[in-house]
């Protein structure tokens, strides 16, 4: 017997003896050596299921079809599908069906690339209703959602920011502050979380002077106060000391190599009234539009907020609603699965409260939570969204394979990790092009569907353009499902007129031959 064979046999014998006498795992004590196969199979379970076992429309959070669409779109490959849907729509209660119109003032072009380079601006000017000094109209209805440096690698953040610049969209910093990776051409939404990272003093308290410096030193277009997020509402966060590098510490304004804790509540306000005071303070001091981000649970807050907006001259310039199906780097299972309402239900309840109190037109509504897929996004716009944010879909575009290792620091594609070796695999300049392609393709599909529904812009899609299936033989219009009146969900008349005018200068419709002489006669 060769020395190699003897060595291998000795190693296997050692493993068997160790398994027999260890006390931690009953499976290994009873089935030494072969019991390790169970742990290996468990470790690759997500990958095994999504590539081999799961059907095209089965895997979660994103199905194989959905991932394939994002991947193909990001590479500008053929993202069409053949043979017809394999979704079980006839027997899927809650399935959304978009209703096209036969004769309309809009005619969608059929070529795959039509609309790919068309900008799709927001139908509202953020901050205009309250006269903010730096009110602006976002150039894209699709923007990159809040993902912090620390949760994502520096290379991933840089790729997203470069991609935002290429696509002409906004990039939300997340609550982890602004790093050098955020400074590659993309305009920013600066998110202010409970720990006030990037705008705090040495004691962890909010520092208005530092906020003014941040705004002056980076391309920040608006401020977003994070109250909660869908995947872990009412929870703070912990970035353990080994992950708190010097770069992360600098961006957040914290000591390096020490646990970084985010509280579950803000210290600058304690109720709705003081929140509105703080919003107005930030807007006055910076001139920027100021919004809030929240998941939806108990509705008392939203009733109080809209009552105060109605009776006083205070209010957020935009409201970002995050659905319970949204993503996170790490959270307890009970929170990701069962705390906060899913997007459609939560958003519809909040929007209806704003509309019934007559303050919906003062606010730009932004949606988040798996809205980076065209069908979900169309329903969001029909419910009253003015823009949608994409997070995990943008991660897929820059290489994420849905390994679900975000919380372990072992992301195999370098997206959600601080491991320098893994992060080096992600080349920002290459992946930036891919995320830009994905965003442009999503906008293209939204434009085509809008035109099929007879309108020029997704913000003009009414809730009467979507039906929700309740079984094989019945459906209910979207506005009836969520208790909307016919006018709810649309921008003001003046905003609608202006976005129609803007879109008329940006799109070329049609593609058909001229009518025949007999038709003209």
PDB file of N, CA and C in Angstrom, residues 454-498:
ATOM      1  N   UNK A 454     -52.427  52.296 -22.255  1.00  0.00           N
ATOM      2  CA  UNK A 454     -52.991  53.503 -22.833  1.00  0.00           C
ATOM      3  C   UNK A 454     -52.509  54.798 -22.244  1.00  0.00           C
ATOM      4  N   UNK A 455     -51.408  54.765 -21.461  1.00  0.00           N
ATOM      5  CA  UNK A 455     -50.881  55.988 -20.855  1.00  0.00           C
ATOM      6  C   UNK A 455     -49.399  56.110 -21.169  1.00  0.00           C
ATOM      7  N   UNK A 456     -48.867  57.304 -20.964  1.00  0.00           N
ATOM      8  CA  UNK A 456     -47.499  57.602 -21.374  1.00  0.00           C
ATOM      9  C   UNK A 456     -46.447  57.294 -20.322  1.00  0.00           C
ATOM     10  N   UNK A 457     -46.854  56.954 -19.121  1.00  0.00           N
ATOM     11  CA  UNK A 457     -45.903  56.892 -18.007  1.00  0.00           C
ATOM     12  C   UNK A 457     -46.480  55.960 -16.947  1.00  0.00           C
ATOM     13  N   UNK A 458     -45.640  55.163 -16.254  1.00  0.00           N
ATOM     14  CA  UNK A 458     -46.177  54.240 -15.256  1.00  0.00           C
ATOM     15  C   UNK A 458     -46.916  54.925 -14.115  1.00  0.00           C
ATOM     16  N   UNK A 459     -46.555  56.182 -13.811  1.00  0.00           N
ATOM     17  CA  UNK A 459     -47.266  56.906 -12.767  1.00  0.00           C
ATOM     18  C   UNK A 459     -48.696  57.240 -13.123  1.00  0.00           C
ATOM     19  N   UNK A 460     -49.060  57.058 -14.396  1.00  0.00           N
ATOM     20  CA  UNK A 460     -50.420  57.344 -14.855  1.00  0.00           C
ATOM     21  C   UNK A 460     -51.278  56.086 -14.946  1.00  0.00           C
ATOM     22  N   UNK A 461     -50.694  54.935 -14.630  1.00  0.00           N
ATOM     23  CA  UNK A 461     -51.475  53.701 -14.630  1.00  0.00           C
ATOM     24  C   UNK A 461     -52.452  53.734 -13.459  1.00  0.00           C
ATOM     25  N   UNK A 462     -53.726  53.642 -13.746  1.00  0.00           N
ATOM     26  CA  UNK A 462     -54.739  53.702 -12.698  1.00  0.00           C
ATOM     27  C   UNK A 462     -55.015  52.341 -12.088  1.00  0.00           C
ATOM     28  N   UNK A 463     -55.628  52.347 -10.927  1.00  0.00           N
ATOM     29  CA  UNK A 463     -55.929  51.086 -10.261  1.00  0.00           C
ATOM     30  C   UNK A 463     -56.990  50.280 -11.002  1.00  0.00           C
ATOM     31  N   UNK A 464     -57.675  50.899 -11.978  1.00  0.00           N
ATOM     32  CA  UNK A 464     -58.626  50.156 -12.797  1.00  0.00           C
ATOM     33  C   UNK A 464     -57.936  49.369 -13.905  1.00  0.00           C
ATOM     34  N   UNK A 465     -56.624  49.507 -14.035  1.00  0.00           N
ATOM     35  CA  UNK A 465     -55.882  48.783 -15.065  1.00  0.00           C
ATOM     36  C   UNK A 465     -55.338  47.447 -14.573  1.00  0.00           C
ATOM     37  N   UNK A 466     -55.616  47.105 -13.333  1.00  0.00           N
ATOM     38  CA  UNK A 466     -55.124  45.850 -12.765  1.00  0.00           C
ATOM     39  C   UNK A 466     -56.286  45.111 -12.112  1.00  0.00           C
ATOM     40  N   UNK A 467     -56.387  43.833 -12.389  1.00  0.00           N
ATOM     41  CA  UNK A 467     -57.334  42.952 -11.702  1.00  0.00           C
ATOM     42  C   UNK A 467     -56.556  41.953 -10.858  1.00  0.00           C
ATOM     43  N   UNK A 468     -57.118  41.576  -9.729  1.00  0.00           N
ATOM     44  CA  UNK A 468     -56.527  40.558  -8.868  1.00  0.00           C
ATOM     45  C   UNK A 468     -57.393  39.305  -8.972  1.00  0.00           C
ATOM     46  N   UNK A 469     -56.782  38.198  -9.414  1.00  0.00           N
ATOM     47  CA  UNK A 469     -57.529  36.959  -9.549  1.00  0.00           C
ATOM     48  C   UNK A 469     -57.896  36.405  -8.174  1.00  0.00           C
ATOM     49  N   UNK A 470     -59.122  35.958  -8.044  1.00  0.00           N
ATOM     50  CA  UNK A 470     -59.570  35.340  -6.788  1.00  0.00           C
ATOM     51  C   UNK A 470     -59.875  33.865  -6.982  1.00  0.00           C
ATOM     52  N   UNK A 471     -59.508  33.346  -8.106  1.00  0.00           N
ATOM     53  CA  UNK A 471     -59.763  31.957  -8.441  1.00  0.00           C
ATOM     54  C   UNK A 471     -59.802  31.821  -9.939  1.00  0.00           C
ATOM     55  N   UNK A 472     -60.114  30.632 -10.429  1.00  0.00           N
ATOM     56  CA  UNK A 472     -60.069  30.397 -11.863  1.00  0.00           C
ATOM     57  C   UNK A 472     -61.134  31.178 -12.623  1.00  0.00           C
ATOM     58  N   UNK A 473     -62.244  31.466 -11.976  1.00  0.00           N
ATOM     59  CA  UNK A 473     -63.370  32.061 -12.705  1.00  0.00           C
ATOM     60  C   UNK A 473     -63.753  33.449 -12.203  1.00  0.00           C
ATOM     61  N   UNK A 474     -62.914  34.068 -11.395  1.00  0.00           N
ATOM     62  CA  UNK A 474     -63.304  35.372 -10.852  1.00  0.00           C
ATOM     63  C   UNK A 474     -62.087  36.247 -10.625  1.00  0.00           C
ATOM     64  N   UNK A 475     -62.307  37.552 -10.717  1.00  0.00           N
ATOM     65  CA  UNK A 475     -61.271  38.526 -10.408  1.00  0.00           C
ATOM     66  C   UNK A 475     -61.927  39.764  -9.823  1.00  0.00           C
ATOM     67  N   UNK A 476     -61.114  40.581  -9.155  1.00  0.00           N
ATOM     68  CA  UNK A 476     -61.617  41.807  -8.535  1.00  0.00           C
ATOM     69  C   UNK A 476     -60.690  42.952  -8.932  1.00  0.00           C
ATOM     70  N   UNK A 477     -61.238  44.087  -9.375  1.00  0.00           N
ATOM     71  CA  UNK A 477     -60.379  45.228  -9.711  1.00  0.00           C
ATOM     72  C   UNK A 477     -59.529  45.646  -8.512  1.00  0.00           C
ATOM     73  N   UNK A 478     -58.330  46.099  -8.789  1.00  0.00           N
ATOM     74  CA  UNK A 478     -57.388  46.449  -7.731  1.00  0.00           C
ATOM     75  C   UNK A 478     -57.964  47.476  -6.775  1.00  0.00           C
ATOM     76  N   UNK A 479     -58.670  48.476  -7.298  1.00  0.00           N
ATOM     77  CA  UNK A 479     -59.183  49.527  -6.413  1.00  0.00           C
ATOM     78  C   UNK A 479     -60.246  48.989  -5.462  1.00  0.00           C
ATOM     79  N   UNK A 480     -60.982  47.966  -5.884  1.00  0.00           N
ATOM     80  CA  UNK A 480     -61.965  47.359  -4.976  1.00  0.00           C
ATOM     81  C   UNK A 480     -61.290  46.510  -3.913  1.00  0.00           C
ATOM     82  N   UNK A 481     -60.212  45.835  -4.286  1.00  0.00           N
ATOM     83  CA  UNK A 481     -59.489  45.003  -3.321  1.00  0.00           C
ATOM     84  C   UNK A 481     -59.003  45.842  -2.145  1.00  0.00           C
ATOM     85  N   UNK A 482     -58.503  47.048  -2.438  1.00  0.00           N
ATOM     86  CA  UNK A 482     -57.895  47.865  -1.392  1.00  0.00           C
ATOM     87  C   UNK A 482     -58.728  49.078  -0.989  1.00  0.00           C
ATOM     88  N   UNK A 483     -59.977  49.114  -1.397  1.00  0.00           N
ATOM     89  CA  UNK A 483     -60.877  50.158  -0.924  1.00  0.00           C
ATOM     90  C   UNK A 483     -60.589  51.535  -1.461  1.00  0.00           C
ATOM     91  N   UNK A 484     -60.021  51.633  -2.669  1.00  0.00           N
ATOM     92  CA  UNK A 484     -59.748  52.921  -3.285  1.00  0.00           C
ATOM     93  C   UNK A 484     -61.010  53.467  -3.960  1.00  0.00           C
ATOM     94  N   UNK A 485     -61.120  54.787  -3.969  1.00  0.00           N
ATOM     95  CA  UNK A 485     -62.098  55.426  -4.852  1.00  0.00           C
ATOM     96  C   UNK A 485     -61.430  55.591  -6.213  1.00  0.00           C
ATOM     97  N   UNK A 486     -62.192  55.798  -7.298  1.00  0.00           N
ATOM     98  CA  UNK A 486     -61.603  55.824  -8.638  1.00  0.00           C
ATOM     99  C   UNK A 486     -60.447  56.801  -8.820  1.00  0.00           C
ATOM    100  N   UNK A 487     -60.435  57.936  -8.124  1.00  0.00           N
ATOM    101  CA  UNK A 487     -59.382  58.942  -8.341  1.00  0.00           C
ATOM    102  C   UNK A 487     -58.101  58.632  -7.571  1.00  0.00           C
ATOM    103  N   UNK A 488     -58.159  57.706  -6.633  1.00  0.00           N
ATOM    104  CA  UNK A 488     -56.979  57.439  -5.802  1.00  0.00           C
ATOM    105  C   UNK A 488     -55.875  56.754  -6.603  1.00  0.00           C
ATOM    106  N   UNK A 489     -54.643  57.087  -6.261  1.00  0.00           N
ATOM    107  CA  UNK A 489     -53.488  56.439  -6.862  1.00  0.00           C
ATOM    108  C   UNK A 489     -52.825  57.237  -7.956  1.00  0.00           C
ATOM    109  N   UNK A 490     -53.442  58.330  -8.386  1.00  0.00           N
ATOM    110  CA  UNK A 490     -52.881  59.131  -9.475  1.00  0.00           C
ATOM    111  C   UNK A 490     -52.321  60.454  -8.950  1.00  0.00           C
ATOM    112  N   UNK A 491     -51.325  61.007  -9.644  1.00  0.00           N
ATOM    113  CA  UNK A 491     -50.825  62.340  -9.275  1.00  0.00           C
ATOM    114  C   UNK A 491     -51.904  63.392  -9.521  1.00  0.00           C
ATOM    115  N   UNK A 492     -51.638  64.622  -9.112  1.00  0.00           N
ATOM    116  CA  UNK A 492     -52.567  65.725  -9.353  1.00  0.00           C
ATOM    117  C   UNK A 492     -52.733  65.959 -10.849  1.00  0.00           C
ATOM    118  N   UNK A 493     -53.784  66.678 -11.217  1.00  0.00           N
ATOM    119  CA  UNK A 493     -54.019  66.980 -12.631  1.00  0.00           C
ATOM    120  C   UNK A 493     -52.845  67.718 -13.250  1.00  0.00           C
ATOM    121  N   UNK A 494     -52.303  68.700 -12.527  1.00  0.00           N
ATOM    122  CA  UNK A 494     -51.169  69.464 -13.077  1.00  0.00           C
ATOM    123  C   UNK A 494     -49.935  68.592 -13.232  1.00  0.00           C
ATOM    124  N   UNK A 495     -49.692  67.684 -12.283  1.00  0.00           N
ATOM    125  CA  UNK A 495     -48.553  66.774 -12.412  1.00  0.00           C
ATOM    126  C   UNK A 495     -48.749  65.812 -13.578  1.00  0.00           C
ATOM    127  N   UNK A 496     -49.976  65.355 -13.771  1.00  0.00           N
ATOM    128  CA  UNK A 496     -50.245  64.460 -14.895  1.00  0.00           C
ATOM    129  C   UNK A 496     -50.010  65.175 -16.220  1.00  0.00           C
ATOM    130  N   UNK A 497     -50.494  66.400 -16.332  1.00  0.00           N
ATOM    131  CA  UNK A 497     -50.307  67.155 -17.576  1.00  0.00           C
ATOM    132  C   UNK A 497     -48.825  67.381 -17.859  1.00  0.00           C
ATOM    133  N   UNK A 498     -48.058  67.684 -16.822  1.00  0.00           N
ATOM    134  CA  UNK A 498     -46.641  67.978 -17.032  1.00  0.00           C
ATOM    135  C   UNK A 498     -45.867  66.721 -17.428  1.00  0.00           C
TER     136      UNK A 498
END
